[in-house]
Coordinates of C-alpha atoms and ligand atoms in Angstrom, one line a residue:
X1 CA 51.7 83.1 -108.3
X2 CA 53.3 80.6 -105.9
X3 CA 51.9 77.1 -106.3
X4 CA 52.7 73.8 -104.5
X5 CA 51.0 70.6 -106.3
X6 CA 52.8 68.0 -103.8
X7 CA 51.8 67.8 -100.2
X8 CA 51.2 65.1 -97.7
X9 CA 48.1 64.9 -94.6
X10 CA 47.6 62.1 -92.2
X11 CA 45.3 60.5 -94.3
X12 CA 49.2 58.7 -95.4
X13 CA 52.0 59.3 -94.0
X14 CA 51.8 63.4 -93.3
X15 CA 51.8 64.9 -89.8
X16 CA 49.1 67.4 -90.0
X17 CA 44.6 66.8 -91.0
X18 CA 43.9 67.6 -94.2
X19 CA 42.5 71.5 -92.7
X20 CA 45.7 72.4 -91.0
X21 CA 47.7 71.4 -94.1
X22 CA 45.1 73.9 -96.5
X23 CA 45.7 76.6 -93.9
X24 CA 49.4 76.1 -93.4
X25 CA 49.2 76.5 -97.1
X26 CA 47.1 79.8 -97.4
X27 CA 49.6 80.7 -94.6
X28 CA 52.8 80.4 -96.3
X29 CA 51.1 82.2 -99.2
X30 CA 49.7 79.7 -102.1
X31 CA 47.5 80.2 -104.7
X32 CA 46.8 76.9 -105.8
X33 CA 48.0 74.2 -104.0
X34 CA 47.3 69.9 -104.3
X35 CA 46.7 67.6 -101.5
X36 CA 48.3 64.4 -102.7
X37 CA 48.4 62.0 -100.2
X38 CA 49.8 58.1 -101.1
X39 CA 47.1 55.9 -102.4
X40 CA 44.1 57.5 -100.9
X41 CA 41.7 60.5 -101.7
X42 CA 40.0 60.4 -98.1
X43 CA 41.2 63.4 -97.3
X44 CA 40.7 65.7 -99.9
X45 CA 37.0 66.1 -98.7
X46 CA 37.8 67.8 -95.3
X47 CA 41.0 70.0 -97.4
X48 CA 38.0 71.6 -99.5
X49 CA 36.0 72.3 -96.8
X50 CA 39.0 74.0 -95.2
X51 CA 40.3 75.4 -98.8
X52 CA 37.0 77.0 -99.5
X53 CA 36.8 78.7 -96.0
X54 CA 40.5 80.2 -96.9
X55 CA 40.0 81.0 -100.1
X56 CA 42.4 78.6 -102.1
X57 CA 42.4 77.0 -105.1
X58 CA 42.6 73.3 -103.9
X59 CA 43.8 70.8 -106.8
X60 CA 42.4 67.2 -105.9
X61 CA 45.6 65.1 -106.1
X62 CA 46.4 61.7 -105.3
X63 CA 50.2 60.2 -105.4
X64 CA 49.8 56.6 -106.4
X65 CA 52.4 54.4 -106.1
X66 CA 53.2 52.0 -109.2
X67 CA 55.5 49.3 -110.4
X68 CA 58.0 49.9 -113.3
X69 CA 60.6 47.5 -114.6
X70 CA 59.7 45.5 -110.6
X71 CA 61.0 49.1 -109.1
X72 CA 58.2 51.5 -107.1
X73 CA 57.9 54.5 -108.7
X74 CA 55.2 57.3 -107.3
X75 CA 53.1 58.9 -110.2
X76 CA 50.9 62.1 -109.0
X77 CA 47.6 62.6 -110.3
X78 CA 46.4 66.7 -110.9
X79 CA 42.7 66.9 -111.0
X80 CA 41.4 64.0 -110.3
X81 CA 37.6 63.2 -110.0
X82 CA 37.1 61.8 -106.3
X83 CA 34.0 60.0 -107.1
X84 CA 35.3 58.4 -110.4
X85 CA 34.8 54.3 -109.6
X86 CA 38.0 53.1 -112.2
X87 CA 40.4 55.3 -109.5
X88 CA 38.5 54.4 -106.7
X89 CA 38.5 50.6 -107.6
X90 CA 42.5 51.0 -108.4
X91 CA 43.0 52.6 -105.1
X92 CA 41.2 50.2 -102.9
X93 CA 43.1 47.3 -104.7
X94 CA 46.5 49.6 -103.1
X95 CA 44.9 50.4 -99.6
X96 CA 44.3 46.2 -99.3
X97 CA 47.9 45.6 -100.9
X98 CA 49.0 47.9 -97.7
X99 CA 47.2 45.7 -95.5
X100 CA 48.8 42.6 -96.3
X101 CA 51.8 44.0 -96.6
X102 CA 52.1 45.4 -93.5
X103 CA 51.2 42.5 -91.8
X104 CA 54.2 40.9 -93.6
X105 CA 56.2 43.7 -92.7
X106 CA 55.4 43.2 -88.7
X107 CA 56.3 39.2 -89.3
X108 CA 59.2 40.3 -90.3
X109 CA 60.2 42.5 -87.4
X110 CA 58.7 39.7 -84.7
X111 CA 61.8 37.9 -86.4
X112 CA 64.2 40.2 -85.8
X113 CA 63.0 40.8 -82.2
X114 CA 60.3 43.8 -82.0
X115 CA 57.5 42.1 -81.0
X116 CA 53.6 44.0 -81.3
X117 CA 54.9 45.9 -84.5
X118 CA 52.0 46.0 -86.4
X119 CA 49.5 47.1 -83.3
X120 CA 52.1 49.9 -82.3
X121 CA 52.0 50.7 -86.0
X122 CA 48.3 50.9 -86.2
X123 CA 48.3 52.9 -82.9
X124 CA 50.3 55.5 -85.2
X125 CA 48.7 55.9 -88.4
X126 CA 45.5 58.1 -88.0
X127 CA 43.4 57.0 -90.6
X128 CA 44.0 53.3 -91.0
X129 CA 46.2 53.4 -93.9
X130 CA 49.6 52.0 -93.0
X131 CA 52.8 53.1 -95.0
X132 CA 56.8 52.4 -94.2
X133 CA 57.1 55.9 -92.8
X134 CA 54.7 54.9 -90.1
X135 CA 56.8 51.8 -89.3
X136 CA 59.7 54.1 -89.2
X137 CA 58.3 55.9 -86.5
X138 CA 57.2 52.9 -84.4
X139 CA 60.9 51.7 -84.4
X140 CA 62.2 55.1 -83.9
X141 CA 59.9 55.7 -80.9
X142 CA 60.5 52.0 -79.7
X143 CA 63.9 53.3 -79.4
X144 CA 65.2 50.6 -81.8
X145 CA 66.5 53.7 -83.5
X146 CA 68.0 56.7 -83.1
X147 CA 65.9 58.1 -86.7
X148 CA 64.2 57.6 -89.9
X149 CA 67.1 57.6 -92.1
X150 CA 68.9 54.3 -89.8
X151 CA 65.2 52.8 -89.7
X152 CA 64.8 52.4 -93.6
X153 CA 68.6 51.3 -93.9
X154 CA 68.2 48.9 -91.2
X155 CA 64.8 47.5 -91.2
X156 CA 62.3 48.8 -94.4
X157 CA 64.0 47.8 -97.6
X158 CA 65.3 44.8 -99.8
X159 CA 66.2 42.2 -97.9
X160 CA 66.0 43.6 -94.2
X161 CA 63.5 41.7 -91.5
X162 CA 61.2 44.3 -92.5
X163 CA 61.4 44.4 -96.6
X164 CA 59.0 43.6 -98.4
X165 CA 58.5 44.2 -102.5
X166 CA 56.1 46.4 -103.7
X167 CA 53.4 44.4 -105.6
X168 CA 51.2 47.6 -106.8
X169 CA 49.6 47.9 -110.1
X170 CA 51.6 48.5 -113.0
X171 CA 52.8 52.4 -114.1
X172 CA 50.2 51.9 -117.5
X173 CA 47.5 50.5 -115.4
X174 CA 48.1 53.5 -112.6
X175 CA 48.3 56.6 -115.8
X176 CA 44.7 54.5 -116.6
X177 CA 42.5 55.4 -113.6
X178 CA 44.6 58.9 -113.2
X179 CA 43.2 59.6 -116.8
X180 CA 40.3 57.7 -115.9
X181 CA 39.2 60.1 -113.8
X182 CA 40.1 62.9 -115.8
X183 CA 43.6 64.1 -114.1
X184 CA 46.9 64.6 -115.1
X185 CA 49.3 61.6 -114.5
X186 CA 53.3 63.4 -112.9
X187 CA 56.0 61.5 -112.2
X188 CA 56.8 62.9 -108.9
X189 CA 60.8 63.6 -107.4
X190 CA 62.3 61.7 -111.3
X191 CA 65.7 62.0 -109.1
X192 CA 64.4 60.0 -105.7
X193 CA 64.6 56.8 -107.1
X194 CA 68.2 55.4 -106.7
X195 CA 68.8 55.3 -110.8
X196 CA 71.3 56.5 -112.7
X197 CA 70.0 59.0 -115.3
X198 CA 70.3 56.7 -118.3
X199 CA 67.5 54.3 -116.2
X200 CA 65.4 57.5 -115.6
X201 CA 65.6 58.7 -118.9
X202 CA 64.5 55.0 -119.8
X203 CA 61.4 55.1 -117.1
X204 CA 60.2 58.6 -118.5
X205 CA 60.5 57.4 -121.9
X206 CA 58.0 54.2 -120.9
X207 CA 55.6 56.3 -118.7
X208 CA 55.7 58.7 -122.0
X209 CA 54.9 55.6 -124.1
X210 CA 52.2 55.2 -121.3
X211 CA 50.8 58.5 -122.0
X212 CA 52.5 60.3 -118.9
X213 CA 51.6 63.9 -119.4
X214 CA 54.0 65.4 -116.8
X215 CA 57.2 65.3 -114.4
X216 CA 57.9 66.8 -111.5
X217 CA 60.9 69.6 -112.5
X218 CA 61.0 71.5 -109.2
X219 CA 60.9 69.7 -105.7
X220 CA 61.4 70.4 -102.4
X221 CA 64.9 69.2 -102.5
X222 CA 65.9 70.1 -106.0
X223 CA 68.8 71.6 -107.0
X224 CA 69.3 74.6 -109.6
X225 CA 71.2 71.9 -111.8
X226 CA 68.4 69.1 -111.2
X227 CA 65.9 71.7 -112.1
X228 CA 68.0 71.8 -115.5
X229 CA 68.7 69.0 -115.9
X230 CA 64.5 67.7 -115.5
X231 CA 63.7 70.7 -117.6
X232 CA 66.2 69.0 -120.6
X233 CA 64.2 65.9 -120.3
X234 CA 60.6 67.7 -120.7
X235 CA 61.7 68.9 -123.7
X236 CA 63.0 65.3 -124.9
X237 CA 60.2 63.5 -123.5
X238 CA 57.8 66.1 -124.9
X239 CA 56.1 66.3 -120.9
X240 CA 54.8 69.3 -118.9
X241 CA 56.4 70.6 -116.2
X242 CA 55.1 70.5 -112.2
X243 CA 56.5 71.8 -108.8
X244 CA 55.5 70.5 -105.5
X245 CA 57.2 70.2 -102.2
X246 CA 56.3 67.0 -101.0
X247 CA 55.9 68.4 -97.6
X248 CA 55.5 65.7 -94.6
X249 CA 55.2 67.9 -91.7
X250 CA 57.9 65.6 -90.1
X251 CA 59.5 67.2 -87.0
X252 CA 63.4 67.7 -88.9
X253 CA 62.4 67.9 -92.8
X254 CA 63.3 71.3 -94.1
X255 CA 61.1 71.0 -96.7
X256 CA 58.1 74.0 -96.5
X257 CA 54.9 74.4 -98.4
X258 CA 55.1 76.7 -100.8
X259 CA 58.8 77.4 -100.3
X260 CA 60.4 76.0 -103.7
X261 CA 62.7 77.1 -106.7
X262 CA 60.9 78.9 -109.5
X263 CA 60.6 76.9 -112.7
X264 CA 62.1 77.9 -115.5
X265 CA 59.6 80.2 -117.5
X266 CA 60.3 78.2 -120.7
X267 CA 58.8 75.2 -119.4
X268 CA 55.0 74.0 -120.5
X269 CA 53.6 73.8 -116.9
X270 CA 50.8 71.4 -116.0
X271 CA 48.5 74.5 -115.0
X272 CA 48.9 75.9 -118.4
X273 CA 45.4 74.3 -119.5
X274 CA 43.8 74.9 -116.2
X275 CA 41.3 78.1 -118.1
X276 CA 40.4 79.3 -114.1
X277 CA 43.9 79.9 -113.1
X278 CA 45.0 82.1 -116.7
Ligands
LIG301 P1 55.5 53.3 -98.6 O1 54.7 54.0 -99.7 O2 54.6 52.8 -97.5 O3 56.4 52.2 -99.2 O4 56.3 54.4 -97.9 C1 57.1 55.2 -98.7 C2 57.4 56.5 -97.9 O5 58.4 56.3 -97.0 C3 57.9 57.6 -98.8 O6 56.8 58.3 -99.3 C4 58.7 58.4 -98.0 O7 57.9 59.4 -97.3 C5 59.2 57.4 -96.9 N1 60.6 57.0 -97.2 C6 61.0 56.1 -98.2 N2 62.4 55.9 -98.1 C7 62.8 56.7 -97.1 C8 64.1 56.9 -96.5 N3 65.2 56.4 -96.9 N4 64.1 57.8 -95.4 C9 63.0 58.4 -95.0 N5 61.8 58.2 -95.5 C10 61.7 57.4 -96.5
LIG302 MN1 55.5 59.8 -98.0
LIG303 MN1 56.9 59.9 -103.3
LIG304 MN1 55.0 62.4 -101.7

């Protein structure tokens, strides 16, 4: 059963339309697979369209970024009812947060001398919604430079011209409209977020408190020690297990759909109480 419950359309900050993502999918040879795009469930209309044409399981998903100890962490939610208001509400309070801060973001860079940044930005994102990546891509493609990885050191984060903090909704409020609407709440890539395990530890044990259900063991980029290591903390933490790529689509990223590390049989997986799937 190969499964993939973390992958990204243009509806954020993916290359490919919610269809051509569902058939690289059924392509690469998934079962089940989740379109979780960043703060937004626009897409997941068109990927079941597609999903049902190809004959896969699509798992609506959403990856919804939230604030933890005044740090962004990204929380997944398996399962999720699209028309349930509480998320919808949540979401739209993230989609106008991107707005503003985007706007703020451009300011920024007209200080540091890229002038137009947030209309070459908009010219970018596909659907409207604008994240860092698309930023990224502007400055890359502006020549100002040479890839994404310089971009975000240079430009996207703490203090740069273009750093801005993350003001979303708190990780309690986020697990809310994730249970809200009847999903599972994952705490996607636990090893992403420049902490030292003792702070992770400490996050998984507040999203726990939270009622966080799950954490991602197996990534795209995971190693067979990280797998073990995540797989320890499932145990401690008492959380179910989930595997997802976090495929992009960018030009570069190695990452594939569908192409990941099998999880460790022992683990309680987050499909273990989906009764259609067993
Ligand atoms: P946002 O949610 O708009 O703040 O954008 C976050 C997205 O930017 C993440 O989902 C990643 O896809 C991307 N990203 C964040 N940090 C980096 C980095 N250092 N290099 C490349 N991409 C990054
Ligand atoms: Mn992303
Ligand atoms: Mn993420
Ligand atoms: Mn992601």
């Amino acid at each position: 059963m190969k499964i993939d419950l973390h992958n990204h359309s243009y509806y954020s900050d993916g290359v490919l339309s919610p269809s051509e993502v569902v058939r690289l999918a059924k392509k690469e040879g998934c079962d089940v697979f989740a379109l979780t795009d960043h703060d937004t469930i626009d897409g997941l209309i068109e990927a079941q369209q597609q999903a049902d044409e190809s004959d896969l399981k699509l798992i609506h998903g959403v990856e919804i970024s939230a604030m933890w100890s005044n740090m962004t962490v990204h929380i997944v939610g398996l399962g999720v009812d699209i028309n349930n208001e509480t998320l919808q509400t949540g979401l739209k309070q993230h989609q106008e947060f991107r707005q503003a801060r985007a706007e703020k973001m451009a300011r920024g860079l007209g200080g540091a001398g890229v002038f137009g940044a947030l209309e070459k930005t908009q010219a970018i994102a596909k659907k409207g919604m604008i994240t860092r990546t698309h930023f990224a891509q502007m400055l890359v493609q502006e020549g100002v430079c040479k890839d994404m990885k310089s971009v975000f050191k240079r430009f996207l984060t703490g203090k740069k011209p273009g750093g801005v903090g993350g003001k979303w909704a708190e990780f309690d409020e986020v697990i809310s409209w994730i249970h809200a609407a009847g999903g599972k709440a994952v705490l996607a890539h636990p090893l992403r977020y420049r902490m030292t395990n003792t702070k992770v530890k400490r996050l998984l044990s507040h999203l726990s408190g939270a009622g966080l259900d799950g954490v991602e063991v197996v990534t795209g980029s995971s190693s067979a020690d990280e797998i073990t290591l995540v797989s320890q903390w499932t145990k401690e933490f008492d959380l179910l297990s989930s595997i997802g790529s976090d495929y992009h689509g960018w030009s570069g990223q190695r990452v594939r759909i569908g192409h990941l590390q099998d999880m460790p049989k022992v683990n309680k997986t987050v499909w273990q109480d989906w009764s259609w799937l067993n």
